[in-house]
Amino acid sequence: MRRLLFIISFFHLVIPSFAQQGLNMNELFAGRIIPQERVIETRIRGKVLSKYQLTYFRSLRFKASDKEVAELRRLMKEDGKGHFVMGSDRAETKGSQAVQNYIYRIQLSPQGGKNRFLCYQDVYTKKSMRDVLVIYMEGNVSGLDKLDAIIKSKNN
């Protein structure tokens, strides 16, 4: 019985880590670019995501140096080749502070009957490190525009 519980627990922990397999950004999710102790990770599965037509959500939030950001942007662009991509790079002023906001979103090829999405954002202020957020999602939602519309409707 203990062996069966161990095997079930193992698959619940290991199977989600394969979701990003085949992506260049898997280097980040595997902890080979940013040390795990600098990363805040969130993983969500199940019913709570169904209202967004998603089955899996994984996010990493951390602070990164300019060198790390350059590497992450390069990996995102590599993953974006041949896929539908939405991106923006804009400077804003929030109060008295100048902010540069870089966003890159990819609709990846479906895998295992699920649509997959990879989103990246880094925000630069006059701090020494950039705030970075990377999100991987999968589910039945048809595209980035549809996902945006669902999120907006749930937030109103």
mmCIF file of N, CA, C and O in Angstrom, residues 12 16 26 33 47 57 65 69 74 81 94 112 115 117 121 125 131 134 139:
data_model
loop_
_atom_site.group_PDB
_atom_site.id
_atom_site.type_symbol
_atom_site.label_atom_id
_atom_site.label_comp_id
_atom_site.label_asym_id
_atom_site.label_seq_id
_atom_site.Cartn_x
_atom_site.Cartn_y
_atom_site.Cartn_z
ATOM 1 N N HIS A 12 2.266 12.610 -9.513
ATOM 2 C CA HIS A 12 1.663 13.934 -9.347
ATOM 3 C C HIS A 12 2.718 15.026 -9.304
ATOM 4 O O HIS A 12 2.474 16.155 -9.714
ATOM 5 N N PRO A 16 3.733 17.037 -14.059
ATOM 6 C CA PRO A 16 3.637 18.443 -14.428
ATOM 7 C C PRO A 16 4.970 19.044 -14.865
ATOM 8 O O PRO A 16 4.999 19.963 -15.669
ATOM 9 N N ASN A 26 12.349 25.754 -20.835
ATOM 10 C CA ASN A 26 12.391 24.701 -19.824
ATOM 11 C C ASN A 26 13.656 24.816 -18.978
ATOM 12 O O ASN A 26 13.678 24.393 -17.827
ATOM 13 N N ILE A 33 18.757 28.480 -14.906
ATOM 14 C CA ILE A 33 19.114 29.867 -15.239
ATOM 15 C C ILE A 33 19.071 30.737 -13.991
ATOM 16 O O ILE A 33 20.012 31.470 -13.706
ATOM 17 N N LYS A 47 -10.056 22.181 -10.838
ATOM 18 C CA LYS A 47 -11.333 22.851 -11.071
ATOM 19 C C LYS A 47 -11.241 24.371 -11.053
ATOM 20 O O LYS A 47 -11.946 25.048 -11.789
ATOM 21 N N PHE A 57 -1.515 25.621 -14.815
ATOM 22 C CA PHE A 57 -0.939 26.968 -14.744
ATOM 23 C C PHE A 57 0.315 26.866 -13.899
ATOM 24 O O PHE A 57 0.301 26.299 -12.806
ATOM 25 N N SER A 65 19.068 39.972 -13.284
ATOM 26 C CA SER A 65 20.038 40.949 -13.775
ATOM 27 C C SER A 65 19.807 41.201 -15.261
ATOM 28 O O SER A 65 19.091 40.446 -15.930
ATOM 29 N N VAL A 69 18.151 38.628 -17.970
ATOM 30 C CA VAL A 69 17.008 39.056 -18.784
ATOM 31 C C VAL A 69 17.319 38.875 -20.264
ATOM 32 O O VAL A 69 16.473 38.388 -21.029
ATOM 33 N N ARG A 74 16.112 35.880 -25.151
ATOM 34 C CA ARG A 74 16.610 35.088 -26.275
ATOM 35 C C ARG A 74 15.888 33.733 -26.335
ATOM 36 O O ARG A 74 15.442 33.293 -27.397
ATOM 37 N N LYS A 81 9.604 31.090 -32.425
ATOM 38 C CA LYS A 81 9.776 30.854 -33.868
ATOM 39 C C LYS A 81 8.752 29.850 -34.372
ATOM 40 O O LYS A 81 8.607 28.763 -33.838
ATOM 41 N N LYS A 94 5.066 56.094 -14.032
ATOM 42 C CA LYS A 94 4.138 55.819 -12.938
ATOM 43 C C LYS A 94 4.544 56.721 -11.789
ATOM 44 O O LYS A 94 5.564 56.485 -11.145
ATOM 45 N N GLY A 112 -0.499 16.790 -26.576
ATOM 46 C CA GLY A 112 -1.395 15.928 -25.806
ATOM 47 C C GLY A 112 -2.835 16.402 -25.837
ATOM 48 O O GLY A 112 -3.551 16.257 -24.856
ATOM 49 N N ASN A 115 -3.974 22.992 -25.802
ATOM 50 C CA ASN A 115 -3.308 24.191 -26.298
ATOM 51 C C ASN A 115 -2.367 24.684 -25.205
ATOM 52 O O ASN A 115 -2.665 24.564 -24.013
ATOM 53 N N PHE A 117 0.485 27.827 -23.827
ATOM 54 C CA PHE A 117 0.821 29.251 -23.891
ATOM 55 C C PHE A 117 2.002 29.523 -22.974
ATOM 56 O O PHE A 117 2.089 28.973 -21.880
ATOM 57 N N GLN A 121 7.172 38.527 -18.921
ATOM 58 C CA GLN A 121 7.143 39.965 -18.683
ATOM 59 C C GLN A 121 8.329 40.334 -17.813
ATOM 60 O O GLN A 121 8.621 39.659 -16.824
ATOM 61 N N THR A 125 12.682 49.352 -13.575
ATOM 62 C CA THR A 125 12.652 50.688 -13.000
ATOM 63 C C THR A 125 14.122 51.017 -12.721
ATOM 64 O O THR A 125 15.004 50.331 -13.223
ATOM 65 N N ASP A 131 12.086 43.005 -12.357
ATOM 66 C CA ASP A 131 11.052 42.090 -11.887
ATOM 67 C C ASP A 131 10.596 41.279 -13.095
ATOM 68 O O ASP A 131 10.191 41.849 -14.109
ATOM 69 N N VAL A 134 7.207 34.747 -15.509
ATOM 70 C CA VAL A 134 7.079 33.811 -16.621
ATOM 71 C C VAL A 134 5.940 32.867 -16.281
ATOM 72 O O VAL A 134 5.895 32.303 -15.186
ATOM 73 N N GLY A 139 -4.454 24.130 -21.775
ATOM 74 C CA GLY A 139 -5.879 23.846 -21.620
ATOM 75 C C GLY A 139 -6.592 23.835 -22.951
ATOM 76 O O GLY A 139 -5.970 23.732 -24.016
#
